[in-house]
PDB file of N, CA and C in Angstrom:
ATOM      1  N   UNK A 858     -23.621  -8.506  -7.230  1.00 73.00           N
ATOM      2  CA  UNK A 858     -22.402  -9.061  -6.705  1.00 73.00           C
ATOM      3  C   UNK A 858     -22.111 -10.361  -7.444  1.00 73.00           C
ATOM      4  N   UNK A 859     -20.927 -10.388  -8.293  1.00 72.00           N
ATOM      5  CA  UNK A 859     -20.319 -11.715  -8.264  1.00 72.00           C
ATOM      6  C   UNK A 859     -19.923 -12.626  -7.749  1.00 72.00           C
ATOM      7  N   UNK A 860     -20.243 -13.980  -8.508  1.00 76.00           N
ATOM      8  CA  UNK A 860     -19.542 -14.794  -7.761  1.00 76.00           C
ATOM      9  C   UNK A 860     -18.158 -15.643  -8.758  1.00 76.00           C
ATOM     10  N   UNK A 861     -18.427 -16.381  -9.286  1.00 80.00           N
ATOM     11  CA  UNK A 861     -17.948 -16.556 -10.441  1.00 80.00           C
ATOM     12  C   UNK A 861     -18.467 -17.600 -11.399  1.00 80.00           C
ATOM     13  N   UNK A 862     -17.864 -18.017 -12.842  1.00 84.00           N
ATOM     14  CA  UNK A 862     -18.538 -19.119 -13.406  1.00 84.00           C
ATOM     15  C   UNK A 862     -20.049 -18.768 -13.907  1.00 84.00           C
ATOM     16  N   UNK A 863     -20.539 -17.130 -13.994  1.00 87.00           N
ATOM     17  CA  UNK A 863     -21.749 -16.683 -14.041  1.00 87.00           C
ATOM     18  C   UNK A 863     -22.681 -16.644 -12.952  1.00 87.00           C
ATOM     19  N   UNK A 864     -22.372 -17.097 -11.802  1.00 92.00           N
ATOM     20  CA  UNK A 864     -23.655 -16.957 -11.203  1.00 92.00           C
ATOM     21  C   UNK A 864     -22.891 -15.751 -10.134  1.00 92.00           C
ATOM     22  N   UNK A 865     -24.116 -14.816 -10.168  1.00 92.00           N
ATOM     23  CA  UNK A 865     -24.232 -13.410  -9.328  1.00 92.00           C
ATOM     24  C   UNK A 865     -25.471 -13.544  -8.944  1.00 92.00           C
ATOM     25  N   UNK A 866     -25.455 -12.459  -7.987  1.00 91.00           N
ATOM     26  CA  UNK A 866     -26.591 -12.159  -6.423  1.00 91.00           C
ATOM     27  C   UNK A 866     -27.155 -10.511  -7.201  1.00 91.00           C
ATOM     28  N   UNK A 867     -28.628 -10.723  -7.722  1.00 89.00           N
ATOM     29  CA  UNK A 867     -28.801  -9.070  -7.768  1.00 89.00           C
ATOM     30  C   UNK A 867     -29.345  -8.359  -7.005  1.00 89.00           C
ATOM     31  N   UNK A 868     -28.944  -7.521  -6.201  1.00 92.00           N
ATOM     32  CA  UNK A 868     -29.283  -6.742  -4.883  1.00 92.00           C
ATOM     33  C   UNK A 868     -30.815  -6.009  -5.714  1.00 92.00           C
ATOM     34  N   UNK A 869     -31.944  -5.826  -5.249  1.00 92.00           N
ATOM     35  CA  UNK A 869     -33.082  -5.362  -6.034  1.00 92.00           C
ATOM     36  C   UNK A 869     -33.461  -4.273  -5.091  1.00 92.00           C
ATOM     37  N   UNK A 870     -33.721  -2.852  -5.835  1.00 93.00           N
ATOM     38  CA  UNK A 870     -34.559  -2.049  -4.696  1.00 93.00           C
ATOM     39  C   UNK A 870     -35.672  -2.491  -3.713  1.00 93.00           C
ATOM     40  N   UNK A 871     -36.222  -3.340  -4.106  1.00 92.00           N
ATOM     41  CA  UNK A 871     -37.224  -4.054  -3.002  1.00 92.00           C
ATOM     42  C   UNK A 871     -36.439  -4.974  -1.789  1.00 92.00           C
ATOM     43  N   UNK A 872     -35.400  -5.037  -2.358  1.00 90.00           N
ATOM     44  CA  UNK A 872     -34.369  -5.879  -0.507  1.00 90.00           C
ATOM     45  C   UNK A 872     -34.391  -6.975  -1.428  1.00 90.00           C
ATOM     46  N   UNK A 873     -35.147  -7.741  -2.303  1.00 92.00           N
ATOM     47  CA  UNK A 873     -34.510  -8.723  -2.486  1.00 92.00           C
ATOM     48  C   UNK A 873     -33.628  -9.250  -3.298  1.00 92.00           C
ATOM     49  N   UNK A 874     -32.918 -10.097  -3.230  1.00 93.00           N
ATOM     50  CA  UNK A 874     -31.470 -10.430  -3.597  1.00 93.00           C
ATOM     51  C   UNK A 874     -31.479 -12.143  -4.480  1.00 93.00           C
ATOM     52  N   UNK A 875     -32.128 -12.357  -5.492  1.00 93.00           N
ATOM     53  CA  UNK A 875     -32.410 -13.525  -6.103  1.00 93.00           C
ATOM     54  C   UNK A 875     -30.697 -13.918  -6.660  1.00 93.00           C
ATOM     55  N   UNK A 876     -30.403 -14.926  -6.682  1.00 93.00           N
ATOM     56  CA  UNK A 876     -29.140 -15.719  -7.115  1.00 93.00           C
ATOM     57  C   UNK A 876     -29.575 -16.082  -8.769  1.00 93.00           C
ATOM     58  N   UNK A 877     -28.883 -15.548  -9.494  1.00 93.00           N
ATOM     59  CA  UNK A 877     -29.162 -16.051 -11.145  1.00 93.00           C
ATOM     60  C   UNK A 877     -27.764 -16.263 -11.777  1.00 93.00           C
ATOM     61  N   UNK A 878     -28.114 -17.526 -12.689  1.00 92.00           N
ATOM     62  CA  UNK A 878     -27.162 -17.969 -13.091  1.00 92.00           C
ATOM     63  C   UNK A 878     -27.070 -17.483 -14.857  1.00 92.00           C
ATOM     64  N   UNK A 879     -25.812 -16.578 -15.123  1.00 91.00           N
ATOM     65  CA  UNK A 879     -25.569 -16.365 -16.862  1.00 91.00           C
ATOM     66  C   UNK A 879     -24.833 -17.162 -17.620  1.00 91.00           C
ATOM     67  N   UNK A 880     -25.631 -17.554 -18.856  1.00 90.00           N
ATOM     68  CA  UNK A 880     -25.311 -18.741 -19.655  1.00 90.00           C
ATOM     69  C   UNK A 880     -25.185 -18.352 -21.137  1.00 90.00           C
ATOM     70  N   UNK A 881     -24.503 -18.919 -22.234  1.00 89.00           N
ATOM     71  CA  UNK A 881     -24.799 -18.686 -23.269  1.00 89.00           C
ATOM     72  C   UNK A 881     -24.942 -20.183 -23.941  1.00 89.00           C
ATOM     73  N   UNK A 882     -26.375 -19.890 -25.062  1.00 86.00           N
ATOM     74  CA  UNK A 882     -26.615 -21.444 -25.553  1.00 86.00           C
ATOM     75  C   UNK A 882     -27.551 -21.024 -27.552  1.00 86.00           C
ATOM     76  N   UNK A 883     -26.160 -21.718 -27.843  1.00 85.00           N
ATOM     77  CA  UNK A 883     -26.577 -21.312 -29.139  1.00 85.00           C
ATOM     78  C   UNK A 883     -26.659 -20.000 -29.496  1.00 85.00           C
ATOM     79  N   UNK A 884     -25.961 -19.514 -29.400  1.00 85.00           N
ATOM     80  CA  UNK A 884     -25.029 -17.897 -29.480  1.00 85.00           C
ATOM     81  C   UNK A 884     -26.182 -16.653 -28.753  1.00 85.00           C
ATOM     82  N   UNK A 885     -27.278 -17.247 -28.235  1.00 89.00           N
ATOM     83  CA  UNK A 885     -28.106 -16.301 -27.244  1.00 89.00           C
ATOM     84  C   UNK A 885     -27.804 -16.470 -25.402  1.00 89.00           C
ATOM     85  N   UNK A 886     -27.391 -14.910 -24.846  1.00 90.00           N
ATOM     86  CA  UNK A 886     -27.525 -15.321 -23.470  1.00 90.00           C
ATOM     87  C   UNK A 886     -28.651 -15.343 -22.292  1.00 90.00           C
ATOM     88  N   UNK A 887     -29.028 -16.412 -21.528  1.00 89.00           N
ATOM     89  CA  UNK A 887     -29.926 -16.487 -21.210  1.00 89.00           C
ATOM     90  C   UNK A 887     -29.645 -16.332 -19.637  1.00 89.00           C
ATOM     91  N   UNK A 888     -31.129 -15.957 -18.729  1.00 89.00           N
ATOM     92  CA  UNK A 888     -30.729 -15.858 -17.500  1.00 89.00           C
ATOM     93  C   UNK A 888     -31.313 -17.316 -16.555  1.00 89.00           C
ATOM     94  N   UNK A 889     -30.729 -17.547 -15.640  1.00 89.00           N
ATOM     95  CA  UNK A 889     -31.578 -18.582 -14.999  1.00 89.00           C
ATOM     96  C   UNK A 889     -31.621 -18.294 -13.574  1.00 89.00           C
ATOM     97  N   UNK A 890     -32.666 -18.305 -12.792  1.00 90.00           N
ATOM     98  CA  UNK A 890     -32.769 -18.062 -11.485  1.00 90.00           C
ATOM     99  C   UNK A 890     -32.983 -19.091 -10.312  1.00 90.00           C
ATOM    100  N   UNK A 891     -32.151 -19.414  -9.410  1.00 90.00           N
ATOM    101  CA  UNK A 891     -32.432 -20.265  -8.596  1.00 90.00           C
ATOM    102  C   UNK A 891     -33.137 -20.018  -7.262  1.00 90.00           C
ATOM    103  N   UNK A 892     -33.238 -18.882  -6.828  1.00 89.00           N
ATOM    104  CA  UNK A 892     -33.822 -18.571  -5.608  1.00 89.00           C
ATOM    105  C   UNK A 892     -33.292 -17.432  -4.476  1.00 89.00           C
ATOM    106  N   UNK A 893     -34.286 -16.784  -3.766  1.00 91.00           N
ATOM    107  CA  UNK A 893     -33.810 -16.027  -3.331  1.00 91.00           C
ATOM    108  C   UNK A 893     -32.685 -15.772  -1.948  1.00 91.00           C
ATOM    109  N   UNK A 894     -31.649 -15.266  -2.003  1.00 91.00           N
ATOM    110  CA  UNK A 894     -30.697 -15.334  -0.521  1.00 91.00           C
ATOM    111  C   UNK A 894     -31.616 -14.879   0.082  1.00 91.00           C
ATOM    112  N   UNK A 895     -31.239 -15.216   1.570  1.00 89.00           N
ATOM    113  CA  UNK A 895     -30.792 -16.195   2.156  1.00 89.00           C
ATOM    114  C   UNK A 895     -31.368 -17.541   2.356  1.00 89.00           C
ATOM    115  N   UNK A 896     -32.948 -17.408   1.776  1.00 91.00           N
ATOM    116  CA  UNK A 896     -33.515 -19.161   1.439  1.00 91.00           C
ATOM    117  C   UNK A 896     -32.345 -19.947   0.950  1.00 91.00           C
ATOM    118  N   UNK A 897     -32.107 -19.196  -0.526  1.00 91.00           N
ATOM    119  CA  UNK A 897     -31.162 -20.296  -1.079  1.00 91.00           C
ATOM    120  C   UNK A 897     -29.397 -19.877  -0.877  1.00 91.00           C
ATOM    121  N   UNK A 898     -28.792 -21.054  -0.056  1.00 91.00           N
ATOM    122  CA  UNK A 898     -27.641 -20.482   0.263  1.00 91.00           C
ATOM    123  C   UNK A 898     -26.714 -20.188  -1.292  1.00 91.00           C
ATOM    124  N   UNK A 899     -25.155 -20.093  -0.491  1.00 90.00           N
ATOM    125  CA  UNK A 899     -24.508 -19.617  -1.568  1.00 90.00           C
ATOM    126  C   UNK A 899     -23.596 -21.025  -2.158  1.00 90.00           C
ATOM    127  N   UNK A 900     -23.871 -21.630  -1.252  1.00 92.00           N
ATOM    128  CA  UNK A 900     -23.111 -23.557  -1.282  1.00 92.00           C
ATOM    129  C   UNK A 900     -24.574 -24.055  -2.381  1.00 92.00           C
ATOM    130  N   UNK A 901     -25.464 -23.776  -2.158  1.00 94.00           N
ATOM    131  CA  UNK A 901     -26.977 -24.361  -2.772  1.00 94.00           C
ATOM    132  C   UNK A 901     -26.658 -23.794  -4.230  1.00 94.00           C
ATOM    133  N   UNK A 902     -26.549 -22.213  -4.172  1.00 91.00           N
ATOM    134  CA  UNK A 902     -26.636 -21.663  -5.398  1.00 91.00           C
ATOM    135  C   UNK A 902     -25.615 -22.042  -6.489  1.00 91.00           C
ATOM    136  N   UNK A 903     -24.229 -22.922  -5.939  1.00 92.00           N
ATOM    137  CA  UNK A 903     -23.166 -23.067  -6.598  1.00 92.00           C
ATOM    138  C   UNK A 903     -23.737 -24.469  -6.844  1.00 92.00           C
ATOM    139  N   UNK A 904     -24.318 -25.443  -6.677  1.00 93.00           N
ATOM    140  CA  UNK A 904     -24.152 -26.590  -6.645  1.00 93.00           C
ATOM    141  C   UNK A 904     -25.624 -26.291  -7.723  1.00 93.00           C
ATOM    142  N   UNK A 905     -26.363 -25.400  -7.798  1.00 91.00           N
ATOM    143  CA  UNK A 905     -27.034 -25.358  -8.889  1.00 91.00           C
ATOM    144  C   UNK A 905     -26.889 -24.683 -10.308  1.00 91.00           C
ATOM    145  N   UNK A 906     -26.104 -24.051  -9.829  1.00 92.00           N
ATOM    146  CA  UNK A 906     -24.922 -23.272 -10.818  1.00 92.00           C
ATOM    147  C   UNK A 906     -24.533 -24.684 -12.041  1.00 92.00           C
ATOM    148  N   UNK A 907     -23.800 -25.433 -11.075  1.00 92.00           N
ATOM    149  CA  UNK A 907     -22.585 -26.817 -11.170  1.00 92.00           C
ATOM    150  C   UNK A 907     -24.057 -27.780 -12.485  1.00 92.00           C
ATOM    151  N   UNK A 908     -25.041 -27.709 -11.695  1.00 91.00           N
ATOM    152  CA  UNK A 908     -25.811 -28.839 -12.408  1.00 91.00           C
ATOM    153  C   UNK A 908     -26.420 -28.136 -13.865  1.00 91.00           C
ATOM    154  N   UNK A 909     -26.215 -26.789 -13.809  1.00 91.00           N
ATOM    155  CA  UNK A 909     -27.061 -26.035 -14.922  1.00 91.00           C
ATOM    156  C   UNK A 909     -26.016 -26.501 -16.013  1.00 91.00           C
ATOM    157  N   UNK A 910     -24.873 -26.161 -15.806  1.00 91.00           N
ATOM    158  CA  UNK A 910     -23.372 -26.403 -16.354  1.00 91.00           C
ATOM    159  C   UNK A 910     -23.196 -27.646 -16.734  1.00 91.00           C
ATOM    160  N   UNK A 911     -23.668 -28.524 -16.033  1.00 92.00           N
ATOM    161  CA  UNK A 911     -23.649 -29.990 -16.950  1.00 92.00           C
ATOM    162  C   UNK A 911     -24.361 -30.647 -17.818  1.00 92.00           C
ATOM    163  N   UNK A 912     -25.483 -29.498 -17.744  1.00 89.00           N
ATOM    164  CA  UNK A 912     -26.558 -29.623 -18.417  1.00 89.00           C
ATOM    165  C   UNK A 912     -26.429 -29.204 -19.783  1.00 89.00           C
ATOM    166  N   UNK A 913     -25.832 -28.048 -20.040  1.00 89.00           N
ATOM    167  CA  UNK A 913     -25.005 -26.973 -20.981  1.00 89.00           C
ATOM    168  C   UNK A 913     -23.936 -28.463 -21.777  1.00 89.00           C
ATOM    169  N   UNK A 914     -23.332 -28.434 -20.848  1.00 89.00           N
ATOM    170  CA  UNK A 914     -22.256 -29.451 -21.640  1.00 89.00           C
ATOM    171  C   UNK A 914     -22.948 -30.734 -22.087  1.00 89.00           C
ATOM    172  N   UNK A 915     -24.082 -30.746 -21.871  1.00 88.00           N
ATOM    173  CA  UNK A 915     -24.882 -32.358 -22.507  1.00 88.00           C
ATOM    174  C   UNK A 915     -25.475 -31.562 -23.609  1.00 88.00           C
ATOM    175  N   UNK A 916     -25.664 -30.367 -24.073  1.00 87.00           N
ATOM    176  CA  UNK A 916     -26.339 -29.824 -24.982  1.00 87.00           C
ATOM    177  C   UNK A 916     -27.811 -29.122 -24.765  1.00 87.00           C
ATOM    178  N   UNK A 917     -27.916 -29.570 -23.299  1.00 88.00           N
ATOM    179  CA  UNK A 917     -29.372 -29.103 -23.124  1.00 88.00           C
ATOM    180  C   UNK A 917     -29.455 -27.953 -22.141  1.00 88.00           C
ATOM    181  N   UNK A 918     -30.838 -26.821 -22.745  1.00 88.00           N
ATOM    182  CA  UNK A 918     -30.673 -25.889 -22.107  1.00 88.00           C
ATOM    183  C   UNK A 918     -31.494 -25.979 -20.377  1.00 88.00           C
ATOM    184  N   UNK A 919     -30.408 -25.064 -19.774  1.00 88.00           N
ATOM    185  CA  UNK A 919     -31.381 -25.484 -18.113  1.00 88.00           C
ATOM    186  C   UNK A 919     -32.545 -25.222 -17.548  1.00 88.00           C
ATOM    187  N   UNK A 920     -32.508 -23.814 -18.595  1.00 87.00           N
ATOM    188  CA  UNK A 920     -34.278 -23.105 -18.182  1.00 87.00           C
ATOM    189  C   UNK A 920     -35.028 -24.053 -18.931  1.00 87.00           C
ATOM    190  N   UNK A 921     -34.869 -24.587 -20.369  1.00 88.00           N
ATOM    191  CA  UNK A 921     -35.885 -25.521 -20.519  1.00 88.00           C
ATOM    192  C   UNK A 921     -36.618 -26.640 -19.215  1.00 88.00           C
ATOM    193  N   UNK A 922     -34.849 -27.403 -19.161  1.00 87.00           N
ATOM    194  CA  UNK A 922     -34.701 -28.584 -18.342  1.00 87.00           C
ATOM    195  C   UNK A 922     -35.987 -27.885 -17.346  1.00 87.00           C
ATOM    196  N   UNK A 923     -35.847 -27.115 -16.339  1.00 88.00           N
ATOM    197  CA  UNK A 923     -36.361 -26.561 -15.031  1.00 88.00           C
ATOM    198  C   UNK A 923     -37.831 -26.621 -15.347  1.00 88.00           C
ATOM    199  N   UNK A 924     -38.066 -25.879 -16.749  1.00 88.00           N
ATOM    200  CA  UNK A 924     -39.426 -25.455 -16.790  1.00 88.00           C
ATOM    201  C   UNK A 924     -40.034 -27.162 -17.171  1.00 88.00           C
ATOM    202  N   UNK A 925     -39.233 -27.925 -17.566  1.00 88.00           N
ATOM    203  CA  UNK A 925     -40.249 -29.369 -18.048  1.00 88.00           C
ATOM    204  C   UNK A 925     -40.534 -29.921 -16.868  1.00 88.00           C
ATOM    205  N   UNK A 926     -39.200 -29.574 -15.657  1.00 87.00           N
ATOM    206  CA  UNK A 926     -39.382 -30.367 -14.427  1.00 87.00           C
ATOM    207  C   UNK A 926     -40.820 -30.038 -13.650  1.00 87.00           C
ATOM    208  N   UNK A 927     -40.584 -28.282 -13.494  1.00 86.00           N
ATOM    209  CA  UNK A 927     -41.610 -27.934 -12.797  1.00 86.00           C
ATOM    210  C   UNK A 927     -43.162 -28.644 -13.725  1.00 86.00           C
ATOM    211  N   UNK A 928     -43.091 -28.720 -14.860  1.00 84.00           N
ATOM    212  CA  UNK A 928     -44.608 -29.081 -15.827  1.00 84.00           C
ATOM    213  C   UNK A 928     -44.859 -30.780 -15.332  1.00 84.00           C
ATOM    214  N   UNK A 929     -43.627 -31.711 -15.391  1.00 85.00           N
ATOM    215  CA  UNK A 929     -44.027 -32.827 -14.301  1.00 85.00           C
ATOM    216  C   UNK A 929     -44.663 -32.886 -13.365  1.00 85.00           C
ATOM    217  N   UNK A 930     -44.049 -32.259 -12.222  1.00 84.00           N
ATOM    218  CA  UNK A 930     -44.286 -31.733 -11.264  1.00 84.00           C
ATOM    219  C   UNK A 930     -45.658 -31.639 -10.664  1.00 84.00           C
ATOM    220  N   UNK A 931     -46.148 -30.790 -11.516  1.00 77.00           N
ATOM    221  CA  UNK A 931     -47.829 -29.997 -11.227  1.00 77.00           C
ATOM    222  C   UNK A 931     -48.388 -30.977 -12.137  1.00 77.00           C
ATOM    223  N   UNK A 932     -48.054 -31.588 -12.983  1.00 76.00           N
ATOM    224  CA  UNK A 932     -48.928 -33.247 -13.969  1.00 76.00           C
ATOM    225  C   UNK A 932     -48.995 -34.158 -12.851  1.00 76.00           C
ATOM    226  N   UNK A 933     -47.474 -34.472 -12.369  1.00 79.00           N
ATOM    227  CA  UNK A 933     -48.261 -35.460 -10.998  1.00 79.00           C
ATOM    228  C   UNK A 933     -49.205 -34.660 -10.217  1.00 79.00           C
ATOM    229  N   UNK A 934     -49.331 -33.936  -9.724  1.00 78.00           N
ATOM    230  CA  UNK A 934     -50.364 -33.470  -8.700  1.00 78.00           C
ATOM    231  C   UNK A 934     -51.424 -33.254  -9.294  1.00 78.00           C
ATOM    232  N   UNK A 935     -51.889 -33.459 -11.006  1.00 74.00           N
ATOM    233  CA  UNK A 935     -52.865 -33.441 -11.214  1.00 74.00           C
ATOM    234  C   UNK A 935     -53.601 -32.329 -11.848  1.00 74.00           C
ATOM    235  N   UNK A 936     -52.402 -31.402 -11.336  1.00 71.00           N
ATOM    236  CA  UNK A 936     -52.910 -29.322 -12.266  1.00 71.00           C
ATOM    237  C   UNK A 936     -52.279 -29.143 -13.175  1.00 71.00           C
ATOM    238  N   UNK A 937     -53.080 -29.634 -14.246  1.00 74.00           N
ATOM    239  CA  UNK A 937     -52.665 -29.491 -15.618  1.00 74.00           C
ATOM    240  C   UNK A 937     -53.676 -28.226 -16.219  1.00 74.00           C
ATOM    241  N   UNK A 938     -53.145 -27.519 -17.295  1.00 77.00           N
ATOM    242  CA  UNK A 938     -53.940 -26.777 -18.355  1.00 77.00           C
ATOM    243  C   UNK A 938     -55.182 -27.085 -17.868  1.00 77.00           C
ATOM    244  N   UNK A 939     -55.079 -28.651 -18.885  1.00 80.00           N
ATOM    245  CA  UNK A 939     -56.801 -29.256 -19.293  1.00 80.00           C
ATOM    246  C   UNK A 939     -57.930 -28.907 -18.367  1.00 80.00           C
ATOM    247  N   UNK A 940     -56.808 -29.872 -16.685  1.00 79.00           N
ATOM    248  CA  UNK A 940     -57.621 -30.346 -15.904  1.00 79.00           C
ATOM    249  C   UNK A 940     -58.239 -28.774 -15.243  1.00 79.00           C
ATOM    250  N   UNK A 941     -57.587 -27.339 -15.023  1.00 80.00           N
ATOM    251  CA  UNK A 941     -58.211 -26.108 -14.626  1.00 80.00           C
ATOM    252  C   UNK A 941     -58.831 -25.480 -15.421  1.00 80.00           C
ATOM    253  N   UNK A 942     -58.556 -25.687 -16.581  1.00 83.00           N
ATOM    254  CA  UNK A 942     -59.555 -25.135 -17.724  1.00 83.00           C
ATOM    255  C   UNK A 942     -60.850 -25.864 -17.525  1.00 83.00           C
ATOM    256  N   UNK A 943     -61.271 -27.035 -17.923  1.00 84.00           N
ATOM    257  CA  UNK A 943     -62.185 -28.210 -17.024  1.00 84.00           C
ATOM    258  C   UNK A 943     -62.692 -27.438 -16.344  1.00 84.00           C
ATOM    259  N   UNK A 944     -62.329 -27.482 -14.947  1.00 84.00           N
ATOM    260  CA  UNK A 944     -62.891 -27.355 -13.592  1.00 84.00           C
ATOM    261  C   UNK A 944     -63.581 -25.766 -14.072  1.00 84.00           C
ATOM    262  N   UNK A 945     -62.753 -24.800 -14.166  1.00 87.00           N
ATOM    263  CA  UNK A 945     -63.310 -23.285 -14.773  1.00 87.00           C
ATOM    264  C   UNK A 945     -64.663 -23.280 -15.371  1.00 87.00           C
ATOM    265  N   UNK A 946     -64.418 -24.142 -16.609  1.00 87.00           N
ATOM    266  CA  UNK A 946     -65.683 -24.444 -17.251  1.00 87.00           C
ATOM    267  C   UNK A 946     -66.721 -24.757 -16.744  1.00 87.00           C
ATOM    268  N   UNK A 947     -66.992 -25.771 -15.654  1.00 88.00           N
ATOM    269  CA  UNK A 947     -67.670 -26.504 -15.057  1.00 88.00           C
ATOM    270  C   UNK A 947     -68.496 -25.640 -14.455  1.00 88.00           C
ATOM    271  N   UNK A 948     -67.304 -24.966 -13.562  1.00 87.00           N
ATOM    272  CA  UNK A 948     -67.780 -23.662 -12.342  1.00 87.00           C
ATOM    273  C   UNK A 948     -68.749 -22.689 -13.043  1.00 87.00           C
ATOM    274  N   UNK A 949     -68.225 -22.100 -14.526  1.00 86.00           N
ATOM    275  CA  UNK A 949     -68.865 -21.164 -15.156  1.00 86.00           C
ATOM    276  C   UNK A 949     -70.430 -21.258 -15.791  1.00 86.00           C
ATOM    277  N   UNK A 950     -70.521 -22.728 -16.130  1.00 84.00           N
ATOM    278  CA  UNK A 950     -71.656 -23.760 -16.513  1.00 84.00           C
ATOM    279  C   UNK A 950     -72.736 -23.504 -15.049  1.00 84.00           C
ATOM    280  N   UNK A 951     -72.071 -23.976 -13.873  1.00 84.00           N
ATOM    281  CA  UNK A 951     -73.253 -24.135 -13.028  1.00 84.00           C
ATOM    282  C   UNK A 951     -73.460 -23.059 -12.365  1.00 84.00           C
ATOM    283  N   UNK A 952     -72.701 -21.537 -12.689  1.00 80.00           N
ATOM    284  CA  UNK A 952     -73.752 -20.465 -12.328  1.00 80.00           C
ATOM    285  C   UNK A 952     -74.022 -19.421 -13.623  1.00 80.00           C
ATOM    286  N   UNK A 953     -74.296 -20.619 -14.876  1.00 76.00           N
ATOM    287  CA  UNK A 953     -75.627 -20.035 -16.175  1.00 76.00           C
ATOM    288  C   UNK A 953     -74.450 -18.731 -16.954  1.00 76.00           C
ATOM    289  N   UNK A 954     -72.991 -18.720 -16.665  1.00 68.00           N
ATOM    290  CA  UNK A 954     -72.021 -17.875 -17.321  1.00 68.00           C
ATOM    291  C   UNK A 954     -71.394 -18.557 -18.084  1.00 68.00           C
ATOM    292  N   UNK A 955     -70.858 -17.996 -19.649  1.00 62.00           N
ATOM    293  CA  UNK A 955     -70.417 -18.092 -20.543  1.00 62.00           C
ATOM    294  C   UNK A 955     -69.174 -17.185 -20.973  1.00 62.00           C
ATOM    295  N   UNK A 956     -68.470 -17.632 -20.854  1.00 59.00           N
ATOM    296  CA  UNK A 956     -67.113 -15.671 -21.134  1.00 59.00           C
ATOM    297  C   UNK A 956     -67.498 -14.670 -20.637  1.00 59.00           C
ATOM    298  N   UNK A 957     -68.099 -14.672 -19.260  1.00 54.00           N
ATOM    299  CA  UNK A 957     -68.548 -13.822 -18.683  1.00 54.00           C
ATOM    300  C   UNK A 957     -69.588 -12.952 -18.961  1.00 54.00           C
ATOM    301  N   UNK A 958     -70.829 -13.116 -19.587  1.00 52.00           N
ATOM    302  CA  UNK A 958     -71.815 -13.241 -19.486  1.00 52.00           C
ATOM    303  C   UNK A 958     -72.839 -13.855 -19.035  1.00 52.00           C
ATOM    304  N   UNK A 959     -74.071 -13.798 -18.211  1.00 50.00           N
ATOM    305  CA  UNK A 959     -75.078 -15.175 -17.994  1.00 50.00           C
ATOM    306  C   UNK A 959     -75.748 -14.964 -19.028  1.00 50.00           C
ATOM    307  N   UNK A 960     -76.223 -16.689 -19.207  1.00 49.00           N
ATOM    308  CA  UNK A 960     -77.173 -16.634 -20.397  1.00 49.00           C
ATOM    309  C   UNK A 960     -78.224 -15.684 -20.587  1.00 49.00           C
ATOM    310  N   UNK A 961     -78.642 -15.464 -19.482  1.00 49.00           N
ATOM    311  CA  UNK A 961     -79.898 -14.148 -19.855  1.00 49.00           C
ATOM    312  C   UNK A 961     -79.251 -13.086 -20.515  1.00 49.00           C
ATOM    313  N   UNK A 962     -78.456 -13.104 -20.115  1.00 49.00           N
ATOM    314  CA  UNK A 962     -77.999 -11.370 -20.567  1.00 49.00           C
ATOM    315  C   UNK A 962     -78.051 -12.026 -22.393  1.00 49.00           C
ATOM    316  N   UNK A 963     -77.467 -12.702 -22.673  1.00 50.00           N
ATOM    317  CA  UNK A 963     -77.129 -13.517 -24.150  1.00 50.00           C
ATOM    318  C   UNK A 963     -78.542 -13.572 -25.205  1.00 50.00           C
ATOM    319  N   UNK A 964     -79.798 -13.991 -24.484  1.00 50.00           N
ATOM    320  CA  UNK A 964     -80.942 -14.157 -25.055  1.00 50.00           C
ATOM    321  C   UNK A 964     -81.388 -12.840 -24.913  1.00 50.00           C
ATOM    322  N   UNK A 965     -82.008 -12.240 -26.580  1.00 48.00           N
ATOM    323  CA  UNK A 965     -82.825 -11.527 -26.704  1.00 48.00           C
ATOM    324  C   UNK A 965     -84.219 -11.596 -26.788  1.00 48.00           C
ATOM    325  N   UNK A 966     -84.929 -10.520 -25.967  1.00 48.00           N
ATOM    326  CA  UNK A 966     -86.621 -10.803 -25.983  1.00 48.00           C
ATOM    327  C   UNK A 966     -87.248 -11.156 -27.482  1.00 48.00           C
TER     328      UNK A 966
END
């Protein structure tokens, strides 16, 4: 279902109905998704529509914009790459596994 200005509602065989916004940037068209109805209203979905669009007209693309926000985001809270790769490691270290092997298995008699 349309709405206009690119952003449509896609009805999905599973019931759900995500709001995505269609853009073109640098002669490729891209999709952007804001969330699913009825979480995200249709006043919400336009007013994110509105900001993707000004974003476009500053030159910058929105799925980038979104995806750097969300990578802030999880940097403040601290879940970065590094820091779960880290912790993984750590975990894998103190029960004697390596890429999924334990060291025994690794050493030959």
């Amino acid at each position: 279902m349309s709405d206009f200005e690119g952003l449509f509602i896609l009805v999905k065989v599973s019931g759900a109905k995500p709001w995505r916004f269609k853009y073109r940037i640098d002669g490729k068209e891209r999709l952007l998704v804001f969330g699913n109805y009825p979480a995200v209203t249709l006043a919400k979905a336009r007013q994110a529509r509105d900001i993707a669009k000004a974003l476009l007209a500053d030159g910058q693309d929105p799925s980038e914009a979104k995806q750097e926000e969300k990578r802030l985001r999880l940097e403040a809270k601290g879940q970065t790459f590094e820091k779960i790769g880290a912790a993984f490691l750590a975990k894998q270290r103190k029960r004697g596994e390596v890429g999924g092997y334990a060291f025994q298995d690794r050493i030959s008699p």
